[in-house]
PDB file of C-alpha atoms in Angstrom:
ATOM      1  CA  MET A 217     -94.613  37.836  15.247  1.00 33.00           C
ATOM      2  CA  LEU A 218     -93.342  41.367  14.678  1.00 32.00           C
ATOM      3  CA  ARG A 219     -94.161  43.851  17.391  1.00 33.00           C
ATOM      4  CA  SER A 220     -95.310  47.434  17.017  1.00 29.00           C
ATOM      5  CA  PHE A 221     -92.356  48.747  19.002  1.00 32.00           C
ATOM      6  CA  ILE A 222     -88.859  47.279  18.877  1.00 33.00           C
ATOM      7  CA  ILE A 223     -85.475  48.636  19.884  1.00 34.00           C
ATOM      8  CA  LEU A 224     -82.714  48.086  17.360  1.00 37.00           C
ATOM      9  CA  CYS A 225     -78.993  48.590  17.894  1.00 36.00           C
ATOM     10  CA  LEU A 226     -78.861  50.255  21.302  1.00 34.00           C
ATOM     11  CA  ALA A 227     -75.475  51.639  20.389  1.00 32.00           C
ATOM     12  CA  LEU A 228     -73.769  54.931  21.056  1.00 30.00           C
ATOM     13  CA  SER A 229     -70.689  56.490  19.489  1.00 29.00           C
ATOM     14  CA  THR A 230     -68.714  57.891  22.432  1.00 28.00           C
ATOM     15  CA  HIS A 231     -65.394  59.378  21.331  1.00 27.00           C
ATOM     16  CA  LEU A 232     -65.278  62.202  23.902  1.00 25.00           C
ATOM     17  CA  ALA A 233     -62.911  62.758  26.812  1.00 25.00           C
ATOM     18  CA  PHE A 234     -63.852  61.022  30.074  1.00 27.00           C
ATOM     19  CA  ALA A 235     -64.544  63.022  33.205  1.00 29.00           C
ATOM     20  CA  ASN A 236     -63.173  62.069  36.608  1.00 30.00           C
ATOM     21  CA  THR A 237     -66.452  61.449  38.376  1.00 33.00           C
ATOM     22  CA  GLY A 238     -65.719  59.238  41.360  1.00 37.00           C
ATOM     23  CA  ALA A 239     -66.431  55.517  41.755  1.00 44.00           C
ATOM     24  CA  LEU A 240     -69.331  53.105  41.894  1.00 47.00           C
ATOM     25  CA  ASN A 241     -69.507  49.952  43.932  1.00 56.00           C
ATOM     26  CA  PRO A 242     -68.792  46.648  42.177  1.00 65.00           C
ATOM     27  CA  ILE A 243     -71.340  45.191  39.771  1.00 69.00           C
ATOM     28  CA  LEU A 244     -72.138  41.615  40.797  1.00 76.00           C
ATOM     29  CA  PHE A 245     -73.455  38.859  38.521  1.00 77.00           C
ATOM     30  CA  SER A 246     -74.846  36.409  41.055  1.00 76.00           C
ATOM     31  CA  ASN A 247     -75.975  33.842  38.453  1.00 84.00           C
ATOM     32  CA  ALA A 248     -72.565  33.522  36.789  1.00 85.00           C
ATOM     33  CA  GLU A 249     -70.957  30.060  36.790  1.00 88.00           C
ATOM     34  CA  THR A 250     -67.179  30.060  37.185  1.00 85.00           C
ATOM     35  CA  VAL A 251     -65.562  27.366  35.034  1.00 88.00           C
ATOM     36  CA  ASN A 252     -62.010  28.292  36.086  1.00 88.00           C
ATOM     37  CA  GLN A 253     -59.947  31.429  36.725  1.00 88.00           C
ATOM     38  CA  TYR A 254     -60.193  32.455  33.052  1.00 90.00           C
ATOM     39  CA  THR A 255     -63.697  31.427  31.989  1.00 92.00           C
ATOM     40  CA  THR A 256     -67.212  32.094  33.235  1.00 89.00           C
ATOM     41  CA  ARG A 257     -70.687  31.384  31.893  1.00 93.00           C
ATOM     42  CA  ILE A 258     -73.544  33.838  32.363  1.00 92.00           C
ATOM     43  CA  PRO A 259     -77.141  32.792  31.656  1.00 94.00           C
ATOM     44  CA  PHE A 260     -79.276  35.295  29.803  1.00 95.00           C
ATOM     45  CA  LYS A 261     -82.997  35.585  29.220  1.00 95.00           C
ATOM     46  CA  LEU A 262     -84.685  36.962  26.147  1.00 96.00           C
ATOM     47  CA  VAL A 263     -86.827  40.029  26.683  1.00 95.00           C
ATOM     48  CA  ASP A 264     -88.574  40.036  23.329  1.00 93.00           C
ATOM     49  CA  HIS A 265     -85.387  39.657  21.241  1.00 94.00           C
ATOM     50  CA  LEU A 266     -82.952  41.372  23.613  1.00 95.00           C
ATOM     51  CA  MET A 267     -80.376  39.315  25.534  1.00 96.00           C
ATOM     52  CA  VAL A 268     -80.332  40.452  29.172  1.00 95.00           C
ATOM     53  CA  VAL A 269     -78.335  39.260  32.179  1.00 92.00           C
ATOM     54  CA  GLU A 270     -79.275  39.841  35.795  1.00 88.00           C
ATOM     55  CA  ALA A 271     -76.922  41.865  37.972  1.00 83.00           C
ATOM     56  CA  GLU A 272     -76.783  43.889  41.192  1.00 79.00           C
ATOM     57  CA  LEU A 273     -75.353  47.366  41.586  1.00 73.00           C
ATOM     58  CA  LEU A 274     -75.623  49.671  44.610  1.00 68.00           C
ATOM     59  CA  ASN A 275     -78.133  47.291  46.212  1.00 71.00           C
ATOM     60  CA  GLN A 276     -80.311  47.290  43.110  1.00 78.00           C
ATOM     61  CA  ARG A 277     -81.115  44.161  41.153  1.00 81.00           C
ATOM     62  CA  GLY A 278     -82.020  44.432  37.476  1.00 86.00           C
ATOM     63  CA  ASN A 279     -81.180  43.622  33.903  1.00 91.00           C
ATOM     64  CA  PHE A 280     -78.246  44.584  31.718  1.00 91.00           C
ATOM     65  CA  ILE A 281     -78.607  44.325  27.945  1.00 94.00           C
ATOM     66  CA  ILE A 282     -75.705  42.630  26.123  1.00 94.00           C
ATOM     67  CA  ASP A 283     -74.937  44.982  23.245  1.00 93.00           C
ATOM     68  CA  THR A 284     -71.884  44.537  21.019  1.00 92.00           C
ATOM     69  CA  GLY A 285     -73.048  47.650  19.142  1.00 87.00           C
ATOM     70  CA  ALA A 286     -72.455  49.919  22.146  1.00 87.00           C
ATOM     71  CA  GLU A 287     -68.933  51.201  22.652  1.00 86.00           C
ATOM     72  CA  SER A 288     -69.100  51.750  26.393  1.00 81.00           C
ATOM     73  CA  MET A 289     -70.992  50.546  29.389  1.00 82.00           C
ATOM     74  CA  ILE A 290     -74.237  52.500  29.849  1.00 86.00           C
ATOM     75  CA  LEU A 291     -76.155  53.046  33.086  1.00 87.00           C
ATOM     76  CA  ASN A 292     -79.826  54.008  33.252  1.00 90.00           C
ATOM     77  CA  LYS A 293     -80.150  57.520  34.673  1.00 89.00           C
ATOM     78  CA  VAL A 294     -83.553  56.565  36.146  1.00 90.00           C
ATOM     79  CA  HIS A 295     -81.870  54.236  38.656  1.00 89.00           C
ATOM     80  CA  PHE A 296     -78.609  56.187  39.056  1.00 82.00           C
ATOM     81  CA  PRO A 297     -79.779  59.802  39.358  1.00 80.00           C
ATOM     82  CA  ASP A 298     -76.917  61.068  41.539  1.00 70.00           C
ATOM     83  CA  LEU A 299     -75.328  63.182  38.798  1.00 56.00           C
ATOM     84  CA  TYR A 300     -73.532  66.506  38.927  1.00 47.00           C
ATOM     85  CA  GLU A 301     -73.092  69.197  36.316  1.00 42.00           C
ATOM     86  CA  HIS A 302     -69.361  68.545  35.947  1.00 40.00           C
ATOM     87  CA  GLN A 303     -70.221  65.015  34.836  1.00 49.00           C
ATOM     88  CA  ARG A 304     -72.206  66.226  31.811  1.00 52.00           C
ATOM     89  CA  LYS A 305     -70.510  65.648  28.456  1.00 49.00           C
ATOM     90  CA  ASN A 306     -69.831  68.745  26.404  1.00 47.00           C
ATOM     91  CA  GLN A 307     -71.518  67.340  23.308  1.00 45.00           C
ATOM     92  CA  SER A 308     -74.565  65.288  22.499  1.00 43.00           C
ATOM     93  CA  THR A 309     -73.849  61.758  21.275  1.00 42.00           C
ATOM     94  CA  SER A 310     -75.329  60.264  18.145  1.00 37.00           C
ATOM     95  CA  GLY A 311     -77.485  57.185  18.450  1.00 38.00           C
ATOM     96  CA  VAL A 312     -78.689  54.935  15.659  1.00 35.00           C
ATOM     97  CA  LEU A 313     -81.932  56.767  14.953  1.00 32.00           C
ATOM     98  CA  HIS A 314     -81.202  60.219  16.355  1.00 36.00           C
ATOM     99  CA  SER A 315     -78.801  62.143  18.552  1.00 37.00           C
ATOM    100  CA  VAL A 316     -78.749  61.423  22.284  1.00 41.00           C
ATOM    101  CA  GLU A 317     -78.603  64.445  24.559  1.00 45.00           C
ATOM    102  CA  ASP A 318     -78.153  64.905  28.319  1.00 48.00           C
ATOM    103  CA  LEU A 319     -75.377  62.323  28.402  1.00 46.00           C
ATOM    104  CA  TYR A 320     -73.386  61.914  31.624  1.00 52.00           C
ATOM    105  CA  GLU A 321     -70.448  59.762  32.729  1.00 55.00           C
ATOM    106  CA  LYS A 322     -69.635  57.813  35.870  1.00 53.00           C
ATOM    107  CA  GLN A 323     -66.467  56.000  36.800  1.00 54.00           C
ATOM    108  CA  ILE A 324     -66.845  52.288  37.592  1.00 52.00           C
ATOM    109  CA  LYS A 325     -64.258  51.383  40.215  1.00 53.00           C
ATOM    110  CA  GLU A 326     -64.698  47.636  39.801  1.00 52.00           C
ATOM    111  CA  PHE A 327     -66.661  45.382  37.506  1.00 50.00           C
ATOM    112  CA  ILE A 328     -66.618  41.925  39.085  1.00 48.00           C
ATOM    113  CA  LEU A 329     -67.681  38.826  37.200  1.00 44.00           C
ATOM    114  CA  GLN A 330     -67.067  36.112  39.761  1.00 43.00           C
ATOM    115  CA  ASN A 331     -63.257  35.730  39.552  1.00 37.00           C
ATOM    116  CA  PHE A 332     -62.967  38.311  36.766  1.00 40.00           C
ATOM    117  CA  ARG A 333     -62.214  41.852  37.859  1.00 44.00           C
ATOM    118  CA  LEU A 334     -62.136  44.928  35.656  1.00 45.00           C
ATOM    119  CA  GLU A 335     -61.161  48.234  37.222  1.00 46.00           C
ATOM    120  CA  ASN A 336     -61.625  51.909  36.411  1.00 43.00           C
ATOM    121  CA  LYS A 337     -64.126  51.542  33.590  1.00 54.00           C
ATOM    122  CA  THR A 338     -66.029  54.624  32.526  1.00 62.00           C
ATOM    123  CA  SER A 339     -69.779  54.334  32.022  1.00 71.00           C
ATOM    124  CA  ASP A 340     -72.107  56.634  30.123  1.00 79.00           C
ATOM    125  CA  VAL A 341     -75.340  57.514  31.911  1.00 83.00           C
ATOM    126  CA  ILE A 342     -78.515  58.253  29.943  1.00 85.00           C
ATOM    127  CA  ASN A 343     -82.267  57.946  30.459  1.00 88.00           C
ATOM    128  CA  LEU A 344     -83.463  54.503  29.333  1.00 90.00           C
ATOM    129  CA  SER A 345     -86.948  54.750  30.820  1.00 90.00           C
ATOM    130  CA  HIS A 346     -88.634  54.400  27.424  1.00 87.00           C
ATOM    131  CA  ILE A 347     -86.959  51.007  26.978  1.00 88.00           C
ATOM    132  CA  GLU A 348     -88.218  49.885  30.403  1.00 91.00           C
ATOM    133  CA  LYS A 349     -91.751  50.969  29.558  1.00 89.00           C
ATOM    134  CA  THR A 350     -91.700  49.196  26.213  1.00 87.00           C
ATOM    135  CA  LYS A 351     -90.154  45.980  27.558  1.00 91.00           C
ATOM    136  CA  LYS A 352     -91.879  46.105  30.974  1.00 92.00           C
ATOM    137  CA  VAL A 353     -88.676  45.146  32.832  1.00 92.00           C
ATOM    138  CA  LYS A 354     -86.198  46.996  34.996  1.00 91.00           C
ATOM    139  CA  ILE A 355     -83.123  47.913  32.925  1.00 93.00           C
ATOM    140  CA  LEU A 356     -80.092  48.994  34.947  1.00 90.00           C
ATOM    141  CA  GLY A 357     -77.925  49.463  31.882  1.00 90.00           C
ATOM    142  CA  ILE A 358     -76.132  48.116  28.842  1.00 91.00           C
ATOM    143  CA  ILE A 359     -72.881  46.125  28.608  1.00 89.00           C
ATOM    144  CA  GLY A 360     -70.891  47.055  25.512  1.00 89.00           C
ATOM    145  CA  TYR A 361     -67.627  46.649  23.665  1.00 91.00           C
ATOM    146  CA  ASN A 362     -65.248  48.073  26.260  1.00 86.00           C
ATOM    147  CA  ILE A 363     -66.285  45.325  28.705  1.00 84.00           C
ATOM    148  CA  LEU A 364     -66.391  42.477  26.172  1.00 91.00           C
ATOM    149  CA  LYS A 365     -63.266  43.148  24.093  1.00 92.00           C
ATOM    150  CA  ASP A 366     -60.814  41.446  26.474  1.00 90.00           C
ATOM    151  CA  TYR A 367     -62.645  38.129  26.215  1.00 94.00           C
ATOM    152  CA  GLU A 368     -63.606  35.570  23.651  1.00 97.00           C
ATOM    153  CA  VAL A 369     -67.392  35.843  23.733  1.00 97.00           C
ATOM    154  CA  PHE A 370     -69.558  32.808  22.944  1.00 97.00           C
ATOM    155  CA  VAL A 371     -73.174  33.826  22.314  1.00 98.00           C
ATOM    156  CA  ASP A 372     -75.144  30.594  22.603  1.00 97.00           C
ATOM    157  CA  MET A 373     -78.829  30.897  21.769  1.00 96.00           C
ATOM    158  CA  HIS A 374     -79.223  27.122  22.216  1.00 95.00           C
ATOM    159  CA  LEU A 375     -78.351  27.208  25.938  1.00 95.00           C
ATOM    160  CA  ASN A 376     -79.276  30.874  26.472  1.00 96.00           C
ATOM    161  CA  GLN A 377     -75.900  31.705  27.933  1.00 96.00           C
ATOM    162  CA  ILE A 378     -72.840  33.810  27.189  1.00 95.00           C
ATOM    163  CA  THR A 379     -69.397  32.364  27.875  1.00 95.00           C
ATOM    164  CA  LEU A 380     -66.559  34.820  28.511  1.00 93.00           C
ATOM    165  CA  SER A 381     -63.017  33.476  28.319  1.00 94.00           C
ATOM    166  CA  LYS A 382     -60.022  35.715  28.970  1.00 93.00           C
ATOM    167  CA  VAL A 383     -57.596  36.160  26.041  1.00 95.00           C
ATOM    168  CA  ASP A 384     -53.993  37.332  25.798  1.00 95.00           C
ATOM    169  CA  ALA A 385     -52.777  40.234  23.636  1.00 93.00           C
ATOM    170  CA  PHE A 386     -52.863  37.969  20.564  1.00 96.00           C
ATOM    171  CA  GLY A 387     -56.419  36.784  21.160  1.00 96.00           C
ATOM    172  CA  ASN A 388     -55.481  33.300  22.372  1.00 97.00           C
ATOM    173  CA  THR A 389     -57.709  32.028  25.174  1.00 96.00           C
ATOM    174  CA  LEU A 390     -55.831  31.468  28.426  1.00 95.00           C
ATOM    175  CA  ASP A 391     -58.183  28.556  29.085  1.00 94.00           C
ATOM    176  CA  LYS A 392     -57.167  25.913  26.532  1.00 90.00           C
ATOM    177  CA  HIS A 393     -60.324  23.816  26.936  1.00 90.00           C
ATOM    178  CA  VAL A 394     -63.168  26.338  26.800  1.00 92.00           C
ATOM    179  CA  TYR A 395     -65.602  24.515  24.509  1.00 91.00           C
ATOM    180  CA  LEU A 396     -66.884  20.974  24.589  1.00 87.00           C
ATOM    181  CA  GLU A 397     -68.402  21.424  21.133  1.00 90.00           C
ATOM    182  CA  LYS A 398     -66.417  21.492  17.897  1.00 94.00           C
ATOM    183  CA  ILE A 399     -65.846  24.742  16.023  1.00 96.00           C
ATOM    184  CA  VAL A 400     -67.021  24.010  12.474  1.00 97.00           C
ATOM    185  CA  ASP A 401     -66.397  27.279  10.608  1.00 98.00           C
ATOM    186  CA  SER A 402     -64.914  30.750  10.945  1.00 98.00           C
ATOM    187  CA  LEU A 403     -65.089  34.173   9.339  1.00 98.00           C
ATOM    188  CA  ASP A 404     -62.803  37.211   9.393  1.00 98.00           C
ATOM    189  CA  PHE A 405     -64.260  40.581  10.306  1.00 98.00           C
ATOM    190  CA  ASN A 406     -63.120  44.184  10.353  1.00 96.00           C
ATOM    191  CA  LEU A 407     -63.460  46.312  13.462  1.00 94.00           C
ATOM    192  CA  LYS A 408     -64.601  49.813  12.561  1.00 91.00           C
ATOM    193  CA  ASN A 409     -64.187  51.729  15.817  1.00 85.00           C
ATOM    194  CA  HIS A 410     -66.146  49.225  17.963  1.00 89.00           C
ATOM    195  CA  THR A 411     -68.459  47.852  15.244  1.00 92.00           C
ATOM    196  CA  ILE A 412     -68.032  44.294  13.914  1.00 96.00           C
ATOM    197  CA  VAL A 413     -68.203  44.515  10.099  1.00 96.00           C
ATOM    198  CA  VAL A 414     -68.412  41.518   7.751  1.00 97.00           C
ATOM    199  CA  ASN A 415     -68.654  41.254   3.977  1.00 97.00           C
ATOM    200  CA  GLY A 416     -71.495  39.216   2.543  1.00 97.00           C
ATOM    201  CA  THR A 417     -73.942  38.956  -0.328  1.00 97.00           C
ATOM    202  CA  VAL A 418     -77.688  39.057  -0.893  1.00 97.00           C
ATOM    203  CA  ASN A 419     -78.629  37.392  -4.173  1.00 95.00           C
ATOM    204  CA  ASN A 420     -74.929  37.536  -5.112  1.00 95.00           C
ATOM    205  CA  GLN A 421     -74.825  41.336  -4.629  1.00 96.00           C
ATOM    206  CA  LYS A 422     -72.063  42.525  -2.288  1.00 96.00           C
ATOM    207  CA  ILE A 423     -73.357  43.766   1.064  1.00 96.00           C
ATOM    208  CA  LYS A 424     -71.449  45.105   4.089  1.00 96.00           C
ATOM    209  CA  PHE A 425     -73.104  44.020   7.363  1.00 97.00           C
ATOM    210  CA  GLY A 426     -72.589  45.091  10.963  1.00 95.00           C
ATOM    211  CA  ILE A 427     -73.092  42.465  13.694  1.00 96.00           C
ATOM    212  CA  ASP A 428     -75.028  43.613  16.777  1.00 95.00           C
ATOM    213  CA  THR A 429     -76.400  41.477  19.613  1.00 96.00           C
ATOM    214  CA  ALA A 430     -78.942  44.180  20.528  1.00 93.00           C
ATOM    215  CA  ALA A 431     -80.548  44.459  17.095  1.00 92.00           C
ATOM    216  CA  GLU A 432     -83.920  42.803  17.659  1.00 91.00           C
ATOM    217  CA  PHE A 433     -84.434  42.403  13.930  1.00 88.00           C
ATOM    218  CA  ASN A 434     -82.041  42.750  11.039  1.00 94.00           C
ATOM    219  CA  GLN A 435     -81.880  46.008   9.114  1.00 94.00           C
ATOM    220  CA  ILE A 436     -81.203  46.507   5.426  1.00 96.00           C
ATOM    221  CA  ASN A 437     -80.581  49.848   3.748  1.00 94.00           C
ATOM    222  CA  LYS A 438     -83.314  50.769   1.266  1.00 91.00           C
ATOM    223  CA  ARG A 439     -80.636  52.322  -0.939  1.00 90.00           C
ATOM    224  CA  ILE A 440     -78.782  49.090  -1.710  1.00 93.00           C
ATOM    225  CA  ASN A 441     -78.673  47.413  -5.124  1.00 92.00           C
ATOM    226  CA  LYS A 442     -82.155  46.649  -6.498  1.00 93.00           C
ATOM    227  CA  ASP A 443     -81.098  43.095  -7.369  1.00 95.00           C
ATOM    228  CA  ALA A 444     -80.496  42.497  -3.658  1.00 95.00           C
ATOM    229  CA  LEU A 445     -83.780  44.121  -2.644  1.00 95.00           C
ATOM    230  CA  LYS A 446     -85.661  41.694  -4.898  1.00 95.00           C
ATOM    231  CA  TYR A 447     -85.151  39.165  -2.095  1.00 96.00           C
ATOM    232  CA  PHE A 448     -86.548  41.366   0.627  1.00 96.00           C
ATOM    233  CA  ILE A 449     -90.188  40.253   0.855  1.00 96.00           C
ATOM    234  CA  PRO A 450     -92.246  42.935   2.685  1.00 94.00           C
ATOM    235  CA  LYS A 451     -94.980  41.896   5.129  1.00 93.00           C
ATOM    236  CA  LYS A 452     -96.111  44.960   7.101  1.00 92.00           C
ATOM    237  CA  ARG A 453     -95.180  48.387   8.431  1.00 90.00           C
ATOM    238  CA  LEU A 454     -94.104  49.014  11.996  1.00 82.00           C
ATOM    239  CA  ILE A 455     -92.617  51.690  14.220  1.00 78.00           C
ATOM    240  CA  LEU A 456     -89.036  51.613  15.509  1.00 70.00           C
ATOM    241  CA  ARG A 457     -88.031  53.458  18.639  1.00 63.00           C
ATOM    242  CA  GLY A 458     -84.355  54.125  19.284  1.00 56.00           C
ATOM    243  CA  VAL A 459     -82.228  55.290  22.196  1.00 51.00           C
ATOM    244  CA  SER A 460     -83.269  58.901  21.624  1.00 55.00           C
ATOM    245  CA  LYS A 461     -87.026  58.012  21.849  1.00 58.00           C
ATOM    246  CA  ARG A 462     -87.560  59.133  18.262  1.00 67.00           C
ATOM    247  CA  ARG A 463     -90.041  56.996  16.314  1.00 74.00           C
ATOM    248  CA  VAL A 464     -89.482  56.009  12.696  1.00 75.00           C
ATOM    249  CA  GLU A 465     -91.885  54.060  10.467  1.00 81.00           C
ATOM    250  CA  VAL A 466     -90.260  51.239   8.483  1.00 85.00           C
ATOM    251  CA  LEU A 467     -91.239  48.359   6.223  1.00 91.00           C
ATOM    252  CA  ALA A 468     -90.763  44.894   7.765  1.00 94.00           C
ATOM    253  CA  GLY A 469     -90.494  41.545   6.051  1.00 95.00           C
ATOM    254  CA  LYS A 470     -88.111  38.659   5.381  1.00 96.00           C
ATOM    255  CA  LEU A 471     -84.701  38.808   3.733  1.00 97.00           C
ATOM    256  CA  HIS A 472     -83.647  35.804   1.650  1.00 97.00           C
ATOM    257  CA  ARG A 473     -80.374  34.602   0.094  1.00 96.00           C
ATOM    258  CA  VAL A 474     -77.956  36.032   2.677  1.00 97.00           C
ATOM    259  CA  ARG A 475     -74.434  34.594   2.533  1.00 97.00           C
ATOM    260  CA  LEU A 476     -71.261  35.529   4.371  1.00 98.00           C
ATOM    261  CA  SER A 477     -69.102  32.908   2.628  1.00 97.00           C
ATOM    262  CA  GLU A 478     -69.505  29.793   0.500  1.00 95.00           C
ATOM    263  CA  SER A 479     -70.264  27.757   3.621  1.00 96.00           C
ATOM    264  CA  ILE A 480     -71.955  30.351   5.866  1.00 97.00           C
ATOM    265  CA  TYR A 481     -75.486  31.149   4.752  1.00 96.00           C
ATOM    266  CA  PHE A 482     -78.876  31.747   6.319  1.00 96.00           C
ATOM    267  CA  GLY A 483     -82.512  30.922   5.998  1.00 96.00           C
ATOM    268  CA  PRO A 484     -85.012  33.775   5.595  1.00 97.00           C
ATOM    269  CA  MET A 485     -84.568  36.324   8.399  1.00 96.00           C
ATOM    270  CA  TYR A 486     -86.983  38.942   9.749  1.00 95.00           C
ATOM    271  CA  THR A 487     -85.609  42.271   8.543  1.00 96.00           C
ATOM    272  CA  VAL A 488     -86.660  45.910   8.406  1.00 94.00           C
ATOM    273  CA  LEU A 489     -86.040  48.138   5.401  1.00 94.00           C
ATOM    274  CA  THR A 490     -84.799  51.533   6.543  1.00 89.00           C
ATOM    275  CA  ASN A 491     -82.400  54.401   5.950  1.00 87.00           C
ATOM    276  CA  LEU A 492     -79.090  53.683   7.693  1.00 88.00           C
ATOM    277  CA  SER A 493     -77.479  57.095   7.134  1.00 85.00           C
ATOM    278  CA  LYS A 494     -77.891  58.141  10.798  1.00 78.00           C
ATOM    279  CA  MET A 495     -76.376  54.897  12.019  1.00 78.00           C
ATOM    280  CA  ASN A 496     -73.443  55.175   9.622  1.00 82.00           C
ATOM    281  CA  GLU A 497     -72.889  58.748  10.735  1.00 81.00           C
ATOM    282  CA  ALA A 498     -72.960  57.709  14.391  1.00 70.00           C
ATOM    283  CA  PHE A 499     -70.529  54.803  13.948  1.00 71.00           C
ATOM    284  CA  GLY A 500     -68.299  56.301  11.258  1.00 78.00           C
ATOM    285  CA  THR A 501     -69.149  53.319   9.044  1.00 82.00           C
ATOM    286  CA  ASP A 502     -70.614  52.671   5.626  1.00 90.00           C
ATOM    287  CA  LEU A 503     -72.864  49.690   6.309  1.00 94.00           C
ATOM    288  CA  ASP A 504     -75.569  48.285   4.054  1.00 96.00           C
ATOM    289  CA  GLY A 505     -77.241  46.339   6.822  1.00 96.00           C
ATOM    290  CA  ILE A 506     -77.231  45.040  10.392  1.00 95.00           C
ATOM    291  CA  LEU A 507     -77.459  41.397  11.485  1.00 97.00           C
ATOM    292  CA  GLY A 508     -78.799  40.919  15.004  1.00 96.00           C
ATOM    293  CA  TYR A 509     -81.017  38.451  16.863  1.00 97.00           C
ATOM    294  CA  GLU A 510     -81.919  36.549  13.692  1.00 96.00           C
ATOM    295  CA  PHE A 511     -78.214  36.001  12.977  1.00 97.00           C
ATOM    296  CA  PHE A 512     -77.487  34.592  16.434  1.00 97.00           C
ATOM    297  CA  ALA A 513     -80.678  32.499  16.381  1.00 97.00           C
ATOM    298  CA  GLN A 514     -79.317  30.633  13.346  1.00 97.00           C
ATOM    299  CA  LYS A 515     -75.621  30.597  14.287  1.00 97.00           C
ATOM    300  CA  ARG A 516     -74.055  29.753  17.659  1.00 97.00           C
ATOM    301  CA  THR A 517     -71.321  32.373  17.436  1.00 98.00           C
ATOM    302  CA  ILE A 518     -67.980  33.057  19.122  1.00 98.00           C
ATOM    303  CA  ILE A 519     -66.547  36.576  18.851  1.00 98.00           C
ATOM    304  CA  ASN A 520     -62.801  37.143  19.195  1.00 98.00           C
ATOM    305  CA  TYR A 521     -62.097  40.877  19.024  1.00 97.00           C
ATOM    306  CA  GLN A 522     -58.309  40.575  19.187  1.00 96.00           C
ATOM    307  CA  LYS A 523     -58.101  38.123  16.277  1.00 97.00           C
ATOM    308  CA  LYS A 524     -61.020  39.786  14.473  1.00 97.00           C
ATOM    309  CA  LYS A 525     -62.594  36.393  13.902  1.00 98.00           C
ATOM    310  CA  LEU A 526     -66.051  34.892  14.254  1.00 98.00           C
ATOM    311  CA  TYR A 527     -66.241  31.170  14.974  1.00 98.00           C
ATOM    312  CA  PHE A 528     -69.326  28.989  14.623  1.00 98.00           C
ATOM    313  CA  ILE A 529     -70.557  25.904  16.469  1.00 96.00           C
ATOM    314  CA  ASN A 530     -73.406  23.792  15.110  1.00 94.00           C
ATOM    315  CA  TYR A 531     -76.742  23.507  16.843  1.00 92.00           C
ATOM    316  CA  PRO A 532     -77.429  19.947  18.086  1.00 87.00           C
ATOM    317  CA  ILE A 533     -79.334  17.815  15.616  1.00 74.00           C
ATOM    318  CA  ASN A 534     -82.987  17.475  16.569  1.00 63.00           C
ATOM    319  CA  TYR A 535     -84.188  13.981  15.734  1.00 50.00           C
ATOM    320  CA  LYS A 536     -87.816  14.596  16.757  1.00 51.00           C
TER     321      LYS A 536
END
């Protein structure tokens, strides 16, 4: 059932110079399962349609949203208020629905994922209190592209877990036996800045989609070809609330006849009809739509940023 308030594409375009702001203590994922020195599995829970993992930072325990649409790591200013004026960015940063102001940076000394260690990562710091109030959970921050890009990322909505496996410079996994299941299909994508972009069709009309794990429902641009919009079946109106707290009224319904290739297609997906000009401006893209939770709910998906490939594993057959 659609909710009155949803958060779509918690993504920021951050192409500004980093400030030298000191270091944070390591971020610890206590629930992670180490498979070997290259691969770890992290369970996630769904908060509405957001994938969140539990972590600890500076003696605080809370949730991090997994967001392939965000370029950097983002910390919630509510829980990390120790900011100084020299840490403020010189410009506001555009979000999906509106610009984001009062943006700060902190330097992450270490990001530890069991045996995985990432050093000297820069994190943006903004106020995410409106997300906490809407979702009624403690949100410490958001994990984005600059953390995920060095791994092959398996988003498994069947087991509610994310598998990260280290890759080399060519995108080959260093662990040669990551998956027990068989990869049944694949799809090339383009990487526009940090946004995963795929070509597809709706009712045989060409559509350019972005893929975003933090999009709670799909989005389709109301300016696309009318022959494609014939297969958007409206149900109701609702209010979207983005990173900047701005509210926008949109039409929600189901989108039919979505294909990404001859063999990769989808059943009807909950989708909102909206104007994507702000998002395209923020990302430097020209997208016709966004595929989010509904995409991953139908496809167990592996993302390889270095090879610019998506791989797919079938859901188990339910004989009940």
